[in-house]
Short mmCIF file of C-alpha atoms in Angstrom, two decimals:
data_model
loop_
_atom_site.label_atom_id
_atom_site.label_comp_id
_atom_site.label_asym_id
_atom_site.label_seq_id
_atom_site.Cartn_x
_atom_site.Cartn_y
_atom_site.Cartn_z
CA GLU A 34 24.17 -12.68 -2.46
CA LEU A 35 24.27 -8.89 -2.39
CA SER A 36 21.50 -8.35 0.16
CA HIS A 37 24.01 -7.45 2.86
CA LEU A 38 25.12 -4.48 0.73
CA TYR A 39 21.63 -3.01 0.34
CA PRO A 40 21.68 -0.93 3.58
CA GLN A 41 24.89 0.72 2.38
CA PHE A 42 23.29 1.38 -1.00
CA VAL A 43 20.28 2.99 0.69
CA ALA A 44 22.54 5.11 2.88
CA VAL A 45 23.99 6.66 -0.29
CA VAL A 46 20.97 7.07 -2.59
CA ALA A 47 18.61 8.31 0.16
CA ASN A 48 21.11 10.43 2.06
CA GLN A 49 19.41 13.72 2.92
CA GLU A 50 22.58 15.75 2.42
CA HIS A 51 22.95 14.34 -1.08
CA LEU A 52 19.30 14.98 -1.92
CA ARG A 53 19.32 18.54 -0.60
CA SER A 54 22.44 19.54 -2.53
CA MET A 55 21.17 18.45 -5.97
CA GLU A 56 20.14 21.00 -8.54
CA HIS A 57 16.64 20.65 -9.97
CA ARG A 58 17.98 19.27 -13.27
CA GLN A 59 19.93 16.60 -11.41
CA PHE A 60 16.92 15.70 -9.28
CA ASN A 61 14.83 15.26 -12.45
CA GLN A 62 17.20 12.55 -13.64
CA TYR A 63 17.24 10.97 -10.19
CA LEU A 64 13.44 10.64 -10.30
CA LYS A 65 13.21 9.42 -13.90
CA GLN A 66 16.26 7.17 -14.11
CA PHE A 67 16.22 5.68 -10.63
CA ILE A 68 13.10 6.18 -8.47
CA GLU A 69 10.52 5.50 -11.19
CA ILE A 70 12.37 2.46 -12.55
CA MET A 71 12.87 1.04 -9.09
CA MET A 72 9.16 1.33 -8.22
CA LEU A 73 8.09 -0.29 -11.49
CA SER A 74 10.59 -3.15 -11.34
CA CYS A 75 10.70 -3.98 -7.62
CA PRO A 76 8.88 -7.28 -6.82
CA ALA A 77 5.79 -6.75 -4.67
CA PRO A 78 7.06 -8.87 -1.71
CA LEU A 79 10.05 -6.51 -1.40
CA TYR A 80 8.13 -3.22 -1.23
CA GLN A 81 8.35 -2.93 2.55
CA SER A 82 11.95 -4.08 2.86
CA HIS A 83 13.45 -2.34 -0.18
CA LEU A 84 11.29 0.63 -1.17
CA THR A 85 10.30 2.08 2.19
CA ALA A 86 13.81 3.14 3.19
CA ILE A 87 14.28 5.03 -0.09
CA LEU A 88 10.84 6.45 -0.94
CA GLY A 89 10.16 7.84 2.54
CA PRO A 90 13.11 10.29 2.60
CA VAL A 91 12.83 11.05 -1.13
CA PHE A 92 9.13 11.96 -1.10
CA GLU A 93 9.57 13.96 2.10
CA HIS A 94 12.43 15.93 0.57
CA LEU A 95 10.52 16.43 -2.69
CA GLN A 96 7.65 18.03 -0.80
CA TYR A 97 10.12 20.44 0.83
CA ARG A 98 11.91 21.19 -2.46
CA LEU A 99 8.76 21.91 -4.47
CA GLN A 100 7.23 24.01 -1.71
CA TYR A 101 10.20 26.38 -1.55
CA SER A 102 10.71 26.38 -5.31
CA TRP A 103 7.21 27.77 -5.88
CA SER A 104 6.61 29.81 -2.72
CA PRO A 105 8.20 33.05 -4.06
CA VAL A 106 6.03 32.80 -7.20
CA LEU A 107 2.88 32.19 -5.16
CA GLY A 108 3.82 34.82 -2.57
CA THR A 109 3.41 32.37 0.32
CA GLY A 110 6.94 32.30 1.73
CA THR A 111 9.33 34.71 3.39
CA LEU A 112 11.15 35.35 0.11
CA GLY A 113 9.94 37.76 -2.55
CA ILE A 114 9.78 37.18 -6.28
CA GLU A 115 13.22 38.77 -6.62
CA SER A 116 14.69 35.70 -4.90
CA THR A 117 14.02 33.68 -8.07
CA ARG A 118 16.72 35.62 -9.88
CA PRO A 119 19.41 33.06 -10.82
CA MET A 120 22.91 33.19 -9.44
CA GLY A 121 25.26 34.85 -11.90
CA SER A 122 28.77 36.19 -11.98
CA ASP A 123 27.63 39.47 -10.47
CA ASN A 124 25.93 38.07 -7.35
CA CYS A 125 27.58 34.70 -6.64
CA MET A 126 29.81 36.21 -3.95
CA ALA A 127 26.78 37.61 -2.14
CA ALA A 128 25.17 34.16 -2.18
CA ALA A 129 28.33 32.63 -0.72
CA ASN A 130 28.40 35.23 2.07
CA GLN A 131 24.71 34.54 2.75
CA LEU A 132 25.50 30.86 3.31
CA ALA A 133 27.99 31.80 6.01
CA SER A 134 25.63 34.26 7.71
CA VAL A 135 22.22 32.50 7.71
CA GLY A 136 23.16 28.81 7.81
CA VAL A 137 22.50 25.94 5.44
CA ASP A 138 18.77 25.48 6.09
CA GLN A 139 17.84 29.08 5.27
CA TRP A 140 20.29 29.21 2.38
CA LEU A 141 18.70 26.15 0.77
CA ILE A 142 15.34 27.93 0.65
CA ALA A 143 16.85 30.59 -1.61
CA TYR A 144 18.80 27.88 -3.48
CA TYR A 145 15.57 26.10 -4.46
CA ALA A 146 13.85 29.39 -5.30
CA ARG A 147 16.42 29.99 -8.05
CA GLY A 148 16.48 26.34 -9.14
CA GLY A 149 20.02 25.83 -7.90
CA LEU A 150 21.25 27.41 -11.12
CA PHE A 151 24.42 29.35 -11.83
CA VAL A 152 24.01 31.11 -15.16
CA GLY A 153 27.31 32.95 -15.36
CA ASP A 154 27.12 36.04 -17.57
CA LEU A 155 23.72 35.33 -19.14
CA ASP A 156 21.40 38.33 -19.42
CA ASN A 157 18.59 38.65 -16.87
CA VAL A 158 15.77 37.63 -19.22
CA THR A 159 17.48 34.42 -20.33
CA GLY A 160 18.55 33.60 -16.79
CA GLU A 161 15.04 34.02 -15.39
CA ALA A 162 13.66 31.86 -18.20
CA ALA A 163 16.16 29.14 -17.27
CA VAL A 164 15.04 29.23 -13.63
CA GLU A 165 11.37 29.05 -14.64
CA LYS A 166 12.10 26.10 -16.92
CA ALA A 167 13.96 24.24 -14.15
CA ARG A 168 11.11 24.81 -11.69
CA VAL A 169 8.41 23.68 -14.09
CA GLU A 170 10.39 20.67 -15.33
CA LEU A 171 10.88 19.39 -11.78
CA THR A 172 7.15 19.61 -11.08
CA ARG A 173 6.22 17.92 -14.35
CA THR A 174 8.77 15.16 -13.83
CA TYR A 175 7.24 14.38 -10.45
CA ALA A 176 3.73 14.28 -11.91
CA ASP A 177 4.83 12.07 -14.81
CA MET A 178 6.63 9.69 -12.46
CA LEU A 179 3.49 9.23 -10.35
CA GLN A 180 1.37 8.77 -13.45
CA SER A 181 3.59 5.89 -14.51
CA THR A 182 3.63 4.22 -11.10
CA LEU A 183 -0.12 4.63 -10.60
CA ALA A 184 -0.83 3.18 -14.05
CA LEU A 185 -2.06 6.40 -15.65
CA LYS A 186 0.46 6.28 -18.50
CA GLY A 187 2.79 3.76 -20.11
CA ALA A 188 2.46 -0.03 -20.32
CA TRP A 189 0.59 -0.31 -17.03
CA ALA A 190 -2.06 2.18 -18.20
CA LEU A 191 -2.78 -0.08 -21.19
CA VAL A 192 -3.55 -2.92 -18.75
CA LEU A 193 -6.25 -0.84 -17.04
CA ALA A 194 -7.61 0.35 -20.39
CA ASN A 195 -7.94 -3.27 -21.55
CA LYS A 196 -9.66 -4.23 -18.30
CA ALA A 197 -12.14 -1.37 -18.72
CA ARG A 198 -12.98 -2.61 -22.24
CA GLU A 199 -13.46 -6.16 -20.94
CA ASP A 200 -15.80 -4.92 -18.22
CA LEU A 201 -17.78 -2.92 -20.78
CA ALA A 202 -18.04 -5.90 -23.14
CA LEU A 203 -19.21 -8.12 -20.31
CA LYS A 204 -21.74 -5.56 -19.11
CA ARG A 205 -23.22 -5.13 -22.59
CA ASN A 206 -22.77 -8.80 -23.51
CA ASP A 207 -21.00 -7.66 -26.66
CA PRO A 208 -17.68 -9.48 -27.42
CA SER A 209 -17.17 -7.31 -30.50
CA LYS A 210 -16.01 -4.53 -28.17
CA LEU A 211 -12.83 -6.57 -27.63
CA MET A 212 -12.11 -6.66 -31.37
CA SER A 213 -12.33 -2.94 -31.99
CA GLY A 214 -9.55 -0.44 -31.46
CA PRO A 215 -9.45 3.35 -31.43
CA ILE A 216 -11.63 5.08 -34.02
CA ASN A 217 -8.55 6.23 -35.93
CA LYS A 218 -7.37 2.63 -36.54
CA LEU A 219 -8.94 -0.02 -38.76
CA ALA A 220 -9.66 -3.49 -37.35
CA ASN A 221 -10.28 -6.73 -39.21
CA GLY A 222 -13.02 -7.81 -36.79
CA LYS A 223 -11.33 -11.18 -36.18
CA ASP A 224 -8.44 -10.57 -33.78
CA TYR A 225 -8.69 -9.44 -30.19
CA LEU A 226 -7.13 -5.99 -29.85
CA ASN A 227 -5.65 -3.88 -27.12
CA ALA A 228 -7.19 -0.53 -26.29
CA ASP A 229 -4.49 1.14 -28.40
CA GLY A 230 -5.36 -0.97 -31.46
CA SER A 231 -2.41 -3.39 -31.32
CA LYS A 232 -3.02 -7.13 -31.57
CA ARG A 233 -3.56 -8.90 -28.24
CA THR A 234 -1.93 -12.31 -27.84
CA LEU A 235 -2.61 -15.12 -25.39
CA ALA A 236 0.72 -14.52 -23.70
CA GLN A 237 -0.22 -10.89 -23.15
CA LEU A 238 -3.38 -11.95 -21.34
CA HIS A 239 -1.25 -13.69 -18.72
CA ILE A 240 1.23 -10.81 -18.55
CA ASP A 241 -1.61 -8.31 -18.07
CA ALA A 242 -3.06 -10.42 -15.24
CA ARG A 243 0.28 -10.27 -13.43
CA ARG A 244 0.66 -6.56 -14.09
CA LEU A 245 -2.82 -5.92 -12.72
CA VAL A 246 -1.81 -7.55 -9.44
CA ARG A 247 1.37 -5.44 -9.39
CA ILE A 248 -0.64 -2.26 -10.00
CA ASP A 249 -3.00 -2.98 -7.12
CA LYS A 250 -0.20 -3.88 -4.73
CA LEU A 251 1.94 -0.85 -5.58
CA CYS A 252 -1.00 1.56 -5.21
CA HIS A 253 -1.87 -0.05 -1.88
CA PHE A 254 1.73 0.22 -0.70
CA LEU A 255 2.19 3.86 -1.71
CA LEU A 256 -1.12 5.07 -0.29
CA LEU A 257 -2.01 2.83 2.64
CA GLU A 258 0.97 0.99 4.08
CA ASN A 259 3.43 3.70 5.11
CA GLU A 260 2.41 7.00 6.70
CA GLN A 261 5.58 8.87 5.70
CA ILE A 262 5.33 7.90 2.03
CA ALA A 263 1.56 8.37 1.73
CA GLY A 264 1.54 11.64 3.68
CA SER A 265 4.30 13.28 1.63
CA LEU A 266 2.89 11.98 -1.66
CA VAL A 267 -0.66 13.18 -1.08
CA VAL A 268 0.29 16.56 0.39
CA THR A 269 2.69 17.27 -2.47
CA ILE A 270 0.07 16.39 -5.09
CA ILE A 271 -2.43 18.73 -3.42
CA GLN A 272 0.16 21.50 -3.38
CA CYS A 273 0.90 20.91 -7.08
CA LEU A 274 -2.71 21.75 -7.92
CA GLU A 275 -2.12 25.39 -7.00
CA TYR A 276 1.06 25.82 -9.04
CA PRO A 277 0.51 27.98 -12.16
CA ASP A 278 1.28 25.26 -14.70
CA ALA A 279 -1.65 23.78 -16.63
CA TYR A 280 0.28 20.64 -17.66
CA THR A 281 0.98 19.76 -14.03
CA CYS A 282 -2.54 20.61 -12.85
CA ARG A 283 -4.18 18.36 -15.45
CA ARG A 284 -2.00 15.41 -14.54
CA CYS A 285 -2.26 15.94 -10.81
CA THR A 286 -6.05 16.03 -11.14
CA ARG A 287 -5.93 12.58 -12.73
CA ILE A 288 -3.60 11.40 -9.96
CA VAL A 289 -6.04 12.65 -7.31
CA HIS A 290 -8.84 10.65 -8.98
CA ARG A 291 -6.61 7.59 -8.97
CA ILE A 292 -5.80 8.08 -5.29
CA LEU A 293 -9.50 8.30 -4.42
CA GLU A 294 -10.21 5.13 -6.41
CA SER A 295 -7.41 3.26 -4.63
CA VAL A 296 -8.22 4.21 -1.06
CA ALA A 297 -12.03 4.22 -1.28
#
């Protein structure tokens, strides 16, 4: 009944002007509270019709945002490390004058470099720490979102862990593997268990089978069905590997392995 409203909805949530003007902290919530939930809950037959129009612009913008957020730190852009200094009461007028003189596109590069933050009268050390935190949090949020949608964490990851245990039990012809949990949890040796040690029910077997189909279809859609989505996603993940944040690098390495498994 509301399908005729969906194009208007997309025009708002994927509007490039809206995306570009967000601060990093706002974009974090946009990824976690909207994009991730939409990818995990959207029915597979609607991926092309409902996800493509949103994910294409969002992933493309995210590549742009992360690139210019980290380029001053890496020394790869036109801006120096001093451009990461947050906007405060003492230099906000200069930033406003810069917008009028260089145009929006160039101004946004500096805007992302300082995390879009206005810190008022905070001292320099605290302000720079706030910018660093905003930059790192955005990168980690992106990595965590992809981990969830590619079944590397959360409920979907448990489905793949259970499947791996089933394959191992079948290969070794040892059903007892399905009745043992993690080494830090005791098992009674009678009930079938999940990989995390929780009891596995018959209903869950059917739910896991459906989730496994969803996992395969979503990975195929993100990586093989749309050039704009796949291109931006893969390039951004590769770029994240060079950012000086160990948390992000570890998770992006796992994502790269998952990508190779899905497209091989």
